[in-house]
Coordinates of C-alpha atoms in Angstrom, one line a residue:
Chain A
X221 CA 30.2 -2.9 -47.1
X222 CA 31.0 0.7 -48.1
X223 CA 34.3 2.3 -47.6
X224 CA 33.1 4.4 -44.6
X225 CA 34.1 4.1 -41.0
X226 CA 31.1 3.9 -38.7
X227 CA 31.0 6.3 -35.7
X228 CA 28.6 7.4 -33.1
X229 CA 25.7 9.4 -34.4
X230 CA 26.1 8.1 -37.9
X231 CA 23.0 7.4 -39.9
X232 CA 22.9 4.4 -42.1
X233 CA 20.3 2.2 -43.8
X234 CA 19.8 -1.5 -43.7
X235 CA 17.4 -3.7 -45.6
X236 CA 14.4 -4.7 -43.4
X237 CA 15.5 -8.4 -43.6
X238 CA 18.8 -7.4 -42.0
X239 CA 16.9 -6.8 -38.7
X240 CA 17.3 -10.6 -38.1
X241 CA 21.1 -10.1 -38.2
X242 CA 20.8 -7.0 -36.0
X243 CA 18.9 -8.9 -33.3
X244 CA 21.3 -11.8 -33.6
X245 CA 24.3 -9.4 -33.2
X246 CA 22.6 -7.9 -30.1
X247 CA 22.1 -11.4 -28.6
X248 CA 25.8 -12.1 -29.4
X249 CA 26.5 -9.3 -26.9
X250 CA 24.7 -11.3 -24.3
X251 CA 21.2 -9.7 -24.4
X252 CA 17.8 -11.3 -24.4
X253 CA 15.8 -9.6 -27.2
X254 CA 12.3 -8.6 -26.2
X255 CA 9.9 -6.6 -28.3
X256 CA 6.4 -6.0 -29.4
X257 CA 4.2 -9.1 -30.0
X258 CA 0.5 -9.6 -30.5
X259 CA -0.8 -11.8 -27.7
X260 CA -4.4 -12.3 -26.6
X261 CA -5.5 -9.6 -29.1
X262 CA -3.4 -6.8 -27.6
X263 CA 0.1 -5.5 -28.1
X264 CA 2.4 -6.8 -25.4
X265 CA 6.1 -7.2 -24.9
X266 CA 7.8 -10.5 -25.0
X267 CA 10.8 -12.5 -26.2
X268 CA 11.4 -12.1 -29.9
X269 CA 13.9 -13.9 -32.2
X270 CA 13.6 -12.1 -35.4
X271 CA 11.5 -9.9 -37.7
X272 CA 8.8 -12.6 -38.2
X273 CA 7.8 -12.2 -34.5
X274 CA 7.0 -8.5 -35.0
X275 CA 3.4 -7.4 -35.5
X276 CA 3.7 -6.6 -39.2
X277 CA 0.5 -5.2 -40.6
X278 CA -1.1 -4.5 -37.3
X279 CA -2.4 -1.2 -36.0
X280 CA -4.7 -0.4 -33.1
X281 CA -7.9 1.6 -32.7
X282 CA -7.9 3.3 -29.4
X283 CA -10.2 5.7 -27.6
X284 CA -10.9 6.6 -24.0
X285 CA -11.7 3.3 -22.4
X286 CA -11.4 1.2 -25.5
X287 CA -8.7 -0.7 -27.4
X288 CA -8.9 -3.0 -30.4
X289 CA -6.1 -4.3 -32.6
X290 CA -6.6 -4.4 -36.3
X291 CA -4.7 -6.2 -39.1
X292 CA -4.7 -3.8 -42.0
X293 CA -2.2 -5.8 -44.0
X294 CA 0.3 -3.0 -44.3
X295 CA 3.9 -4.0 -44.7
X296 CA 5.4 -2.1 -41.7
X297 CA 6.7 -3.9 -38.6
X298 CA 6.8 -1.1 -36.0
X299 CA 3.5 0.7 -36.8
X300 CA 1.4 -0.3 -33.9
X301 CA 1.5 1.9 -30.8
X302 CA 1.8 0.5 -27.3
X303 CA -0.8 -1.5 -25.4
X304 CA -1.3 -1.4 -21.7
X305 CA 2.0 -3.0 -20.8
X306 CA 5.2 -0.9 -20.4
X307 CA 8.9 -1.5 -20.4
X308 CA 8.8 -0.6 -16.7
X309 CA 8.1 -4.2 -15.9
X310 CA 11.6 -5.1 -17.2
X311 CA 13.5 -2.6 -15.0
X312 CA 11.1 -2.2 -12.1
X313 CA 9.2 -5.5 -11.8
X314 CA 5.7 -5.6 -10.3
X315 CA 6.9 -7.9 -7.6
X316 CA 10.4 -8.1 -6.4
X317 CA 11.9 -9.8 -3.4
X318 CA 14.1 -7.4 -1.4
X319 CA 15.4 -9.8 1.2
X320 CA 14.8 -13.0 3.2
X321 CA 15.6 -13.4 6.9
X322 CA 15.9 -16.8 8.6
X323 CA 15.8 -17.5 12.3
X324 CA 18.6 -19.7 13.7
X325 CA 19.0 -20.1 17.4
X326 CA 16.9 -17.1 18.2
X327 CA 18.9 -15.0 15.9
X328 CA 17.8 -13.6 12.6
X329 CA 20.2 -14.0 9.7
X330 CA 20.0 -12.6 6.2
X331 CA 19.7 -15.4 3.6
X332 CA 21.9 -14.9 0.7
X333 CA 19.9 -14.7 -2.5
X334 CA 21.7 -15.7 -5.7
X335 CA 20.1 -13.5 -8.4
X336 CA 21.3 -13.0 -11.9
X337 CA 20.1 -9.6 -13.2
X338 CA 18.9 -10.2 -16.7
X339 CA 20.4 -8.3 -19.7
X340 CA 17.5 -7.2 -21.8
X341 CA 17.6 -5.6 -25.2
X342 CA 14.4 -3.7 -25.6
X343 CA 13.4 -3.7 -29.2
X344 CA 11.0 -1.1 -30.5
X345 CA 11.0 1.4 -27.7
X346 CA 8.9 4.3 -28.8
X347 CA 9.9 7.9 -28.1
X348 CA 7.4 8.3 -25.3
X349 CA 8.6 5.1 -23.7
X350 CA 12.3 6.2 -24.1
X351 CA 11.3 9.5 -22.4
X352 CA 9.5 7.4 -19.7
X353 CA 12.7 5.5 -18.9
X354 CA 14.4 8.8 -18.6
X355 CA 11.8 10.0 -16.1
X356 CA 12.2 6.8 -14.1
X357 CA 16.0 7.4 -14.1
X358 CA 15.4 10.9 -12.7
X359 CA 13.3 9.4 -9.9
X360 CA 15.3 6.2 -9.1
X361 CA 18.9 7.1 -9.9
X362 CA 19.7 10.3 -8.1
X363 CA 22.6 11.9 -6.3
X364 CA 20.8 11.5 -2.9
X365 CA 19.2 8.1 -3.6
X366 CA 19.7 5.3 -6.1
X367 CA 17.4 2.2 -6.2
X368 CA 20.0 -0.6 -6.4
X369 CA 17.8 -3.1 -8.2
X370 CA 16.5 -0.6 -10.7
X371 CA 20.1 0.7 -11.3
X372 CA 21.4 -2.8 -11.9
X373 CA 18.6 -3.7 -14.4
X374 CA 18.8 -0.3 -16.1
X375 CA 22.5 -0.3 -16.6
X376 CA 22.2 -3.7 -18.3
X377 CA 19.7 -2.5 -20.9
X378 CA 20.2 -2.2 -24.6
X379 CA 17.6 0.1 -26.1
X380 CA 16.6 0.0 -29.8
X381 CA 14.3 2.9 -30.1
X382 CA 11.8 3.4 -32.9
X383 CA 10.7 6.8 -34.2
X384 CA 6.9 7.0 -34.2
X385 CA 5.6 7.7 -37.7
X386 CA 2.0 6.7 -37.1
X387 CA 0.8 7.9 -33.6
X388 CA -2.3 6.4 -32.1
X389 CA -5.7 7.9 -31.3
X390 CA -4.9 8.7 -27.7
X391 CA -1.3 9.8 -28.2
X392 CA 0.0 13.3 -27.4
X393 CA 3.7 13.0 -27.2
X394 CA 4.1 16.0 -29.5
X395 CA 2.5 18.1 -26.8
X396 CA 4.8 16.7 -24.1
X397 CA 7.9 17.2 -26.2
X398 CA 8.8 13.5 -26.0
X399 CA 8.1 12.5 -29.6
X400 CA 7.4 11.6 -32.3
X401 CA 11.2 11.6 -32.8
X402 CA 13.1 9.6 -30.2
X403 CA 15.2 11.7 -28.0
X404 CA 18.5 10.7 -26.3
X405 CA 19.3 7.5 -24.4
X406 CA 19.1 4.8 -27.1
X407 CA 21.8 2.5 -28.3
X408 CA 20.3 2.4 -31.7
X409 CA 17.4 4.3 -33.2
X410 CA 15.4 3.0 -36.1
X411 CA 13.1 4.8 -38.5
X412 CA 10.9 2.6 -40.6
X413 CA 10.7 3.7 -44.2
X414 CA 8.8 2.0 -47.0
X415 CA 11.6 -0.3 -48.1
X416 CA 14.4 0.0 -45.5
X417 CA 15.3 0.9 -41.9
X418 CA 17.2 4.1 -41.3
X419 CA 19.4 3.5 -38.3
X420 CA 21.1 6.1 -36.0
X421 CA 23.9 4.9 -33.7
X422 CA 23.6 6.2 -30.2
X423 CA 26.2 4.3 -28.2
X424 CA 29.4 2.2 -28.4
X425 CA 27.5 -1.0 -28.0
X426 CA 25.1 0.1 -30.8
X427 CA 28.2 0.9 -32.9
X428 CA 29.6 -2.6 -32.2
X429 CA 26.3 -4.2 -33.3
X430 CA 26.1 -2.2 -36.5
X431 CA 29.7 -3.1 -37.5
X432 CA 28.4 -6.7 -37.8
X433 CA 25.8 -5.8 -40.4
X434 CA 25.4 -5.1 -44.0
X435 CA 24.6 -1.4 -44.1
X436 CA 24.9 1.5 -46.5
X437 CA 25.3 5.2 -45.8
X438 CA 22.0 7.0 -45.5
X439 CA 21.1 8.9 -48.5
X440 CA 19.6 12.4 -48.3
X441 CA 16.5 11.0 -49.9
X442 CA 16.0 8.5 -47.0
X443 CA 16.7 11.2 -44.4
X444 CA 14.2 13.5 -46.0
X445 CA 11.6 10.8 -46.1
X446 CA 12.1 10.2 -42.4
X447 CA 11.9 13.9 -41.7
X448 CA 8.7 14.2 -43.6
X449 CA 7.3 11.2 -41.8
X450 CA 8.1 12.7 -38.4
X451 CA 6.5 16.1 -39.4
X452 CA 3.4 14.3 -40.5
X453 CA 3.3 12.2 -37.3
X454 CA 3.6 15.4 -35.2
X455 CA 0.5 16.7 -36.9
X456 CA -1.5 13.5 -36.5
X457 CA -1.6 13.0 -32.8
X458 CA -4.9 11.8 -31.5
X459 CA -4.8 14.1 -28.5
X460 CA -3.3 17.4 -27.6
X461 CA -2.3 19.6 -24.6
X462 CA -1.5 23.1 -25.8
X463 CA 1.0 25.2 -24.0
X464 CA 2.3 22.5 -21.6
X465 CA 4.5 25.0 -19.7
X466 CA 1.3 26.6 -18.2
X467 CA -0.1 23.3 -16.9
X468 CA 1.8 22.8 -13.6
X469 CA 0.6 26.2 -12.3
X470 CA -2.9 25.8 -13.8
X471 CA -3.3 22.7 -11.7
X472 CA -1.4 23.6 -8.6
X473 CA -3.2 27.0 -8.4
X474 CA -6.6 25.4 -8.5
X475 CA -6.4 22.6 -5.9
X476 CA -9.7 23.5 -4.4
X477 CA -11.5 24.0 -7.7
X478 CA -15.0 22.3 -7.9
X479 CA -13.8 20.4 -11.1
X480 CA -12.0 17.9 -8.9
X481 CA -15.4 16.9 -7.5
X482 CA -16.8 16.6 -11.0
X483 CA -14.0 14.4 -12.3
X484 CA -14.0 12.3 -9.1
X485 CA -17.7 11.4 -9.8
X486 CA -16.5 9.6 -12.9
X487 CA -13.4 8.1 -11.3
X488 CA -13.7 4.5 -9.9
X489 CA -10.5 4.8 -7.9
X490 CA -9.5 1.4 -9.4
X491 CA -5.9 2.6 -10.1
X492 CA -5.6 1.2 -13.7
X493 CA -4.1 4.6 -14.9
X494 CA -1.2 4.3 -12.4
X495 CA -0.3 0.7 -13.4
X496 CA -0.3 1.3 -17.1
X497 CA 1.6 4.6 -16.7
X498 CA 5.2 4.0 -17.8
X499 CA 6.5 6.4 -15.1
X500 CA 4.4 5.6 -12.0
X501 CA 6.8 4.1 -9.5
X502 CA 4.9 3.9 -6.2
X503 CA 5.4 0.7 -4.3
X504 CA 4.5 -1.1 -1.1
X505 CA 6.6 -3.3 1.1
X506 CA 4.8 -6.6 1.8
X507 CA 6.2 -9.0 4.4
X508 CA 5.5 -12.7 4.0
X509 CA 6.1 -14.6 7.2
X510 CA 6.2 -18.4 7.3
X511 CA 3.7 -20.2 9.6
X512 CA 6.5 -21.3 11.9
X513 CA 7.9 -17.7 12.1
X514 CA 11.3 -19.0 11.2
X515 CA 11.6 -17.3 7.9
X516 CA 10.3 -14.0 6.5
X517 CA 10.7 -12.3 3.2
X518 CA 10.0 -8.7 2.2
X519 CA 8.7 -8.0 -1.3
X520 CA 8.4 -4.7 -3.1
X521 CA 5.1 -4.6 -5.1
X522 CA 3.7 -2.0 -7.3
X523 CA 1.3 0.2 -5.4
X524 CA -1.0 3.0 -6.4
X525 CA -2.1 6.4 -5.0
X526 CA -5.6 5.2 -5.7
X527 CA -5.3 2.4 -3.1
X528 CA -6.8 3.7 0.1
X529 CA -4.2 1.9 2.1
X530 CA -1.4 3.8 0.3
X531 CA -2.2 7.0 2.2
X532 CA -3.2 5.3 5.4
X533 CA -1.0 6.3 8.4
X534 CA -1.2 6.7 12.1
X535 CA -3.9 9.2 12.9
X536 CA -5.9 8.7 9.7
X537 CA -5.8 8.8 6.0
X538 CA -4.4 11.8 4.2
X539 CA -6.4 11.1 1.0
X540 CA -9.7 9.5 2.2
X541 CA -11.8 10.5 -0.8
X542 CA -11.6 9.6 -4.5
X543 CA -11.5 13.4 -5.2
X544 CA -8.3 13.7 -3.1
X545 CA -6.8 10.6 -4.7
X546 CA -7.5 11.7 -8.3
X547 CA -6.2 15.2 -7.4
X548 CA -3.0 13.6 -6.1
X549 CA -2.6 11.6 -9.4
X550 CA -3.1 14.5 -11.8
X551 CA -1.4 17.2 -9.8
X552 CA 1.6 14.9 -9.3
X553 CA 2.0 13.9 -12.9
X554 CA 1.5 17.4 -14.3
X555 CA 2.7 19.6 -11.4
X556 CA 4.5 18.4 -8.3
X557 CA 6.6 15.9 -10.2
X558 CA 8.4 18.7 -11.9
X559 CA 9.2 20.3 -8.6
X560 CA 10.4 17.0 -7.2
X561 CA 12.4 15.6 -10.1
X562 CA 12.8 18.5 -12.5
X563 CA 10.8 16.8 -15.2
X564 CA 7.1 16.2 -15.8
X565 CA 5.7 12.8 -14.9
X566 CA 3.7 12.5 -18.1
X567 CA 5.2 11.5 -21.5
X568 CA 2.0 11.6 -23.6
X569 CA 1.8 7.9 -24.3
X570 CA -2.0 8.0 -23.8
X571 CA -2.2 4.7 -21.9
X572 CA -4.1 6.2 -19.0
X573 CA -6.8 7.4 -21.4
X574 CA -7.2 4.2 -23.3
X575 CA -7.0 1.8 -20.3
X576 CA -9.2 3.8 -18.0
X577 CA -12.4 1.7 -18.0
X578 CA -14.4 4.8 -17.3
X579 CA -12.6 6.7 -20.2
X580 CA -11.3 9.6 -18.2
X581 CA -9.1 11.6 -20.5
X582 CA -6.2 13.5 -18.8
X583 CA -5.9 15.9 -21.8
X584 CA -9.5 17.0 -21.3
X585 CA -9.1 17.3 -17.5
X586 CA -5.9 19.4 -17.9
X587 CA -7.7 21.6 -20.4
X588 CA -10.4 22.5 -17.8
X589 CA -7.7 23.7 -15.4
X590 CA -6.0 25.7 -18.1
X591 CA -9.3 27.4 -18.9
X592 CA -10.2 28.3 -15.3
X593 CA -6.7 29.8 -14.7
X594 CA -6.5 31.8 -17.9
Chain B
X295 CA -2.7 -15.8 23.0
X296 CA -2.8 -19.3 24.4
X297 CA -5.0 -20.1 27.4
X298 CA -2.1 -21.1 29.4
X299 CA 1.6 -20.4 28.6
X300 CA 2.4 -24.0 27.7
X301 CA -0.6 -24.5 25.4
X302 CA -0.9 -23.7 21.8
X303 CA -3.7 -21.3 20.7
X304 CA -6.9 -23.2 19.9
X305 CA -8.8 -22.9 16.6
X306 CA -12.4 -23.8 15.9
X307 CA -13.9 -24.1 12.4
X308 CA -17.7 -24.0 12.1
X309 CA -20.0 -24.6 9.2
X310 CA -23.3 -22.7 8.5
X311 CA -25.2 -22.5 5.2
X312 CA -22.5 -23.2 2.7
X313 CA -20.9 -25.7 0.3
X314 CA -17.9 -26.6 2.5
X315 CA -15.5 -25.2 -0.2
X316 CA -13.8 -22.8 2.2
X317 CA -13.2 -25.5 4.8
X318 CA -11.8 -27.6 2.0
X319 CA -9.5 -24.6 1.2
X320 CA -8.0 -25.0 4.7
X321 CA -7.6 -28.8 4.1
X322 CA -6.0 -28.1 0.7
X323 CA -3.2 -26.1 2.4
X324 CA -1.0 -29.2 2.2
X325 CA 2.4 -27.7 2.7
X326 CA 1.3 -25.2 5.3
X327 CA -1.2 -27.4 7.1
X328 CA 1.5 -29.5 8.9
X329 CA 3.3 -26.3 10.0
X330 CA -0.1 -24.8 11.1
X331 CA -1.0 -27.7 13.3
X332 CA 2.5 -27.4 14.8
X333 CA 1.7 -23.9 16.1
X334 CA -2.1 -24.1 16.8
X335 CA -4.4 -26.7 18.2
X336 CA -7.3 -27.5 15.8
X337 CA -9.8 -28.0 18.6
X338 CA -13.0 -28.1 16.7
X339 CA -13.1 -28.8 13.0
X340 CA -15.7 -31.5 12.2
X341 CA -14.7 -31.9 8.6
X342 CA -11.1 -32.6 9.5
X343 CA -11.0 -34.2 13.0
X344 CA -13.5 -36.4 14.8
X345 CA -12.2 -35.3 18.2
X346 CA -13.6 -32.1 19.6
X347 CA -11.8 -30.4 22.4
X348 CA -13.9 -28.3 24.9
X349 CA -14.1 -24.6 24.4
X350 CA -13.7 -21.7 24.8
X351 CA -11.4 -21.2 21.7
X352 CA -8.9 -18.5 20.9
X353 CA -9.9 -18.2 17.2
X354 CA -13.1 -19.2 15.5
X355 CA -13.5 -19.4 11.7
X356 CA -17.1 -19.4 10.5
X357 CA -17.9 -20.7 7.1
X358 CA -21.4 -20.1 5.6
X359 CA -24.2 -17.7 5.8
X360 CA -26.8 -17.4 8.6
X361 CA -30.0 -18.4 7.0
X362 CA -32.2 -20.2 9.6
X363 CA -33.5 -19.2 13.1
X364 CA -31.4 -22.1 14.6
X365 CA -28.3 -20.6 13.0
X366 CA -29.0 -17.2 14.5
X367 CA -28.9 -18.8 18.0
X368 CA -25.8 -20.9 17.1
X369 CA -23.7 -17.9 15.8
X370 CA -24.4 -16.1 19.1
X371 CA -23.2 -19.0 21.1
X372 CA -20.1 -19.3 19.0
X373 CA -19.4 -15.7 19.4
X374 CA -19.4 -16.2 23.1
X375 CA -17.0 -19.1 22.9
X376 CA -14.4 -17.6 20.6
X377 CA -11.9 -14.9 21.5
X378 CA -11.5 -13.8 17.8
X379 CA -14.1 -14.5 15.2
X380 CA -13.3 -14.7 11.5
X381 CA -16.0 -14.8 8.8
X382 CA -14.6 -17.3 6.3
X383 CA -15.7 -16.8 2.7
X384 CA -18.3 -14.9 0.9
X385 CA -21.3 -16.8 2.4
X386 CA -20.1 -15.6 5.8
X387 CA -19.2 -12.1 4.6
X388 CA -22.1 -11.4 2.2
X389 CA -24.7 -14.1 2.3
X390 CA -23.1 -16.1 -0.6
X391 CA -24.6 -17.5 -3.7
X392 CA -27.6 -18.7 -1.8
X393 CA -28.3 -15.0 -1.3
X394 CA -29.8 -15.2 -4.7
X395 CA -33.0 -16.0 -2.9
X396 CA -32.9 -12.6 -1.1
X397 CA -34.1 -11.0 -4.3
X398 CA -37.0 -13.4 -4.8
X399 CA -40.2 -14.3 -3.0
X400 CA -39.1 -16.9 -0.5
X401 CA -42.4 -18.5 0.1
X402 CA -42.9 -19.1 -3.6
X403 CA -39.4 -20.6 -3.9
X404 CA -40.0 -22.9 -1.0
X405 CA -43.2 -24.1 -2.6
X406 CA -41.6 -24.8 -5.9
X407 CA -38.5 -26.5 -4.6
X408 CA -39.6 -28.7 -1.7
X409 CA -42.2 -31.5 -1.6
X410 CA -42.9 -30.7 2.1
X411 CA -42.6 -26.9 2.4
X412 CA -43.8 -27.2 6.0
X413 CA -40.5 -28.6 7.1
X414 CA -38.6 -25.5 6.0
X415 CA -37.8 -23.0 8.7
X416 CA -35.8 -20.2 7.0
X417 CA -34.9 -16.6 7.6
X418 CA -36.3 -14.2 5.1
X419 CA -32.8 -13.6 3.8
X420 CA -29.5 -15.4 3.7
X421 CA -27.5 -13.1 5.9
X422 CA -23.8 -12.5 6.7
X423 CA -22.3 -13.3 10.1
X424 CA -21.7 -9.6 10.8
X425 CA -25.5 -9.0 10.7
X426 CA -25.8 -11.0 13.9
X427 CA -22.6 -10.7 15.9
X428 CA -19.4 -8.7 16.0
X429 CA -16.9 -10.1 13.5
X430 CA -13.2 -9.3 14.0
X431 CA -11.9 -10.2 10.5
X432 CA -13.6 -11.0 7.2
X433 CA -11.9 -13.2 4.6
X434 CA -13.7 -12.9 1.3
X435 CA -13.8 -15.3 -1.6
X436 CA -15.8 -18.1 -3.1
X437 CA -13.9 -20.0 -2.0
X438 CA -11.4 -18.1 0.2
X439 CA -7.8 -17.8 -0.9
X440 CA -6.2 -20.3 1.3
X441 CA -3.1 -18.3 1.6
X442 CA -5.2 -15.4 3.1
X443 CA -6.4 -17.9 5.7
X444 CA -2.8 -18.6 6.7
X445 CA -1.9 -15.0 6.6
X446 CA -4.8 -14.1 8.9
X447 CA -4.0 -16.8 11.4
X448 CA -0.2 -16.1 11.4
X449 CA -0.9 -12.4 11.8
X450 CA -3.1 -13.0 14.8
X451 CA -0.5 -15.3 16.3
X452 CA 2.1 -12.5 15.8
X453 CA -0.3 -9.8 17.1
X454 CA -0.1 -7.8 13.9
X455 CA -2.6 -6.7 11.3
X456 CA -3.1 -9.3 8.5
X457 CA -1.9 -8.1 5.1
X458 CA -5.1 -8.4 3.0
X459 CA -5.5 -6.2 -0.1
X460 CA -8.1 -3.5 0.1
X461 CA -7.5 -2.2 -3.4
X462 CA -9.3 -3.1 -6.7
X463 CA -8.9 -6.4 -8.6
X464 CA -7.6 -4.2 -11.5
X465 CA -4.3 -3.7 -9.7
X466 CA -3.8 -7.5 -9.3
X467 CA -4.7 -8.0 -12.9
X468 CA -2.2 -5.3 -14.1
X469 CA 0.6 -6.7 -12.0
X470 CA 0.0 -10.0 -13.8
X471 CA 0.1 -8.3 -17.2
X472 CA -3.4 -9.4 -18.1
X473 CA -5.2 -7.5 -20.9
X474 CA -8.2 -5.6 -19.5
X475 CA -11.2 -7.6 -20.6
X476 CA -13.4 -4.6 -20.5
X477 CA -11.2 -2.2 -22.5
X478 CA -9.7 -4.7 -24.9
X479 CA -12.6 -7.1 -25.5
X480 CA -15.6 -5.1 -24.4
X481 CA -16.7 -7.5 -21.7
X482 CA -18.5 -6.5 -18.5
X483 CA -16.2 -7.0 -15.5
X484 CA -16.7 -6.1 -11.8
X485 CA -12.9 -5.7 -11.3
X486 CA -12.8 -1.9 -10.8
X487 CA -15.0 -2.1 -7.7
X488 CA -14.0 -5.6 -6.4
X489 CA -11.4 -6.3 -3.7
X490 CA -8.3 -8.0 -5.0
X491 CA -7.2 -11.3 -3.5
X492 CA -8.2 -14.1 -5.8
X493 CA -5.2 -13.7 -8.0
X494 CA -7.4 -12.4 -10.8
X495 CA -8.5 -15.9 -11.7
X496 CA -11.3 -15.0 -14.1
X497 CA -9.6 -12.2 -16.1
X498 CA -6.4 -14.3 -16.3
X499 CA -8.6 -16.7 -18.3
X500 CA -10.2 -14.1 -20.5
X501 CA -13.4 -13.7 -18.5
X502 CA -14.9 -10.7 -16.6
X503 CA -14.8 -10.7 -12.8
X504 CA -18.1 -11.6 -11.1
X505 CA -17.1 -10.4 -7.7
X506 CA -16.4 -13.4 -5.4
X507 CA -14.2 -11.2 -3.2
X508 CA -16.9 -8.6 -2.8
X509 CA -16.9 -4.8 -3.1
X510 CA -13.7 -3.1 -2.0
X511 CA -14.0 -0.5 0.8
X512 CA -13.7 2.3 -1.7
X513 CA -16.1 0.9 -4.3
X514 CA -17.2 3.8 -6.4
X515 CA -20.6 2.4 -7.4
X516 CA -21.9 5.6 -9.1
X517 CA -18.9 5.9 -11.3
X518 CA -18.9 2.2 -12.1
X519 CA -22.5 1.7 -13.1
X520 CA -22.3 3.6 -16.5
X521 CA -19.1 1.5 -17.3
X522 CA -20.8 -1.8 -16.5
X523 CA -24.0 -0.9 -18.3
X524 CA -22.2 0.1 -21.5
X525 CA -20.6 -3.3 -21.7
X526 CA -23.7 -5.4 -21.1
X527 CA -23.9 -8.2 -23.8
X528 CA -27.6 -8.8 -23.1
X529 CA -30.3 -6.9 -21.2
X530 CA -30.1 -7.5 -17.5
X531 CA -26.5 -8.8 -17.5
X532 CA -25.2 -6.0 -15.2
X533 CA -27.7 -6.8 -12.4
X534 CA -27.1 -10.5 -12.8
X535 CA -23.3 -10.1 -12.4
X536 CA -23.7 -7.9 -9.3
X537 CA -26.2 -10.4 -7.7
X538 CA -24.6 -13.7 -8.5
X539 CA -21.9 -14.4 -5.8
X540 CA -21.7 -11.4 -3.5
X541 CA -25.1 -10.0 -4.3
X542 CA -26.1 -9.2 -0.8
X543 CA -23.0 -7.1 0.0
X544 CA -24.5 -3.7 0.6
X545 CA -22.5 -1.9 -2.2
X546 CA -23.7 -4.5 -4.7
X547 CA -27.3 -4.3 -3.4
X548 CA -27.2 -0.6 -4.0
X549 CA -25.6 -0.9 -7.4
X550 CA -28.1 -3.4 -8.6
X551 CA -31.0 -1.4 -7.3
X552 CA -29.7 1.8 -8.9
X553 CA -29.5 0.1 -12.3
X554 CA -33.0 -1.3 -11.9
X555 CA -34.3 2.1 -11.0
X556 CA -32.5 3.7 -14.0
X557 CA -34.0 1.0 -16.3
X558 CA -37.5 1.8 -15.0
X559 CA -37.2 5.4 -15.8

């Protein structure tokens, strides 16, 4: 090990094989390591032990409404961009019990639930996904409100971010300012070069992990190679939104534009876009009451603004048509979200484009509103 | 709810044209069944209990489609003798798989199938219960999700609205983390216009949905047709999928007819 004291924000390099030791050191800190794995011919997230679990050689071919993985035999481990699943499920599970009540002698008592909040180390969090976790933080951890379950899970996360050197066909993080270089909020950040990993230390736990490893100081050559890779990545996004600052007004000034009718004719109101979105957080409370009415549990489940019941209320439904529901989705992501949470709801990951069975492309829809308002 | 304060609410289960699978769903409840008979009186359920208590009943569950003139009379009588009527399963809510005949020449079919066609007295179509009488709740599925049966009964006993999903199967699939069979594998799947509730059984096993739970209330047929057609693996697959299980549900009838009309052009 070189005669250099590691500190925060240091950049060092490790051999690729050293990633096994890195993951072991992370587990030593009490984390379960989860990362990208190929399962059922798509990229998913799941438990990983070491570098051999990673999707080396894989890439994906994505377009509006279409996804296929491809093994090109390249040597890189972190090249394949995300599939439908998001890290959201680790910090904001699709279904989560909030409480259980039990009836004893005509009196309802809260049943104590022993629940250990897992400590996850998310391995291979891409810049858009890191930004998405930041967006969820802005929504769920606020001065006026904090979601206790989200906060507990979130504060136990270890994040190993990965710079994105080969963006996918539906990616547009460069337009959203969330990539291809990972922003803040990681414990460690990795850039995959041809023969080594360049690592940047972002937190004290990240520092403690790196002190266990065989590392070398990053050379200027490595840093320049990473920089060149990122510049190339920024130019190779599959999708674009120009002038993102103009988008919120372009949409919010045109809420009655006939284009909403045009796009809603293609929208099935199925809600896939909202469930693959790494920042969508809407939920429903579902009560499950036992047959004997002696016990009842309330669950928080992911819900969607495309679900008619989501906007049902006494006196009628505020969003009865697909047009009004699609308008809610797009105008929230790219407009009202900013007013509410001071950040846009879209991070440019492209999932809603790829996983919309009807192939609706938000970058194209946004463009229409930019054109009509310019 | 009960007829008299001391009595438990009574339940009657009836069979029409069906395979009995939904009634079996009730019997398969196992854990919940004992609790259920503790809070309700199963007054008429020929598949489960020989004894029949006299009506009228508080809740009637009707399995099967109405497909003969005799059944038309019987469903009207049952409607009169049940306070709340629940259509149980896709035969009762959409005519069921036997609704396949609704798209064929009935007389021709009868002549092919039966040695003595003169004994057959059948309606022109296999129809849903709601075509004949007012239905208070519809529980879809082929078979029904037994937990939805419990939820509907418990909700009625508690005088609240049952919690039954009205959204697309896609949402159920995504909550389970399933890969989308249409987007990732190019398979046709009715999921985007089908009501959730089955637990995404088929897509969880790598198959497209064929619509047991019927069209959701907000089924966007016009938007869905191009998606379905572009994923057909052989000519005619889209229409077959739509017409297999819930084919006589109005939204699926419309979708299939639209596709056939487009193909003729």
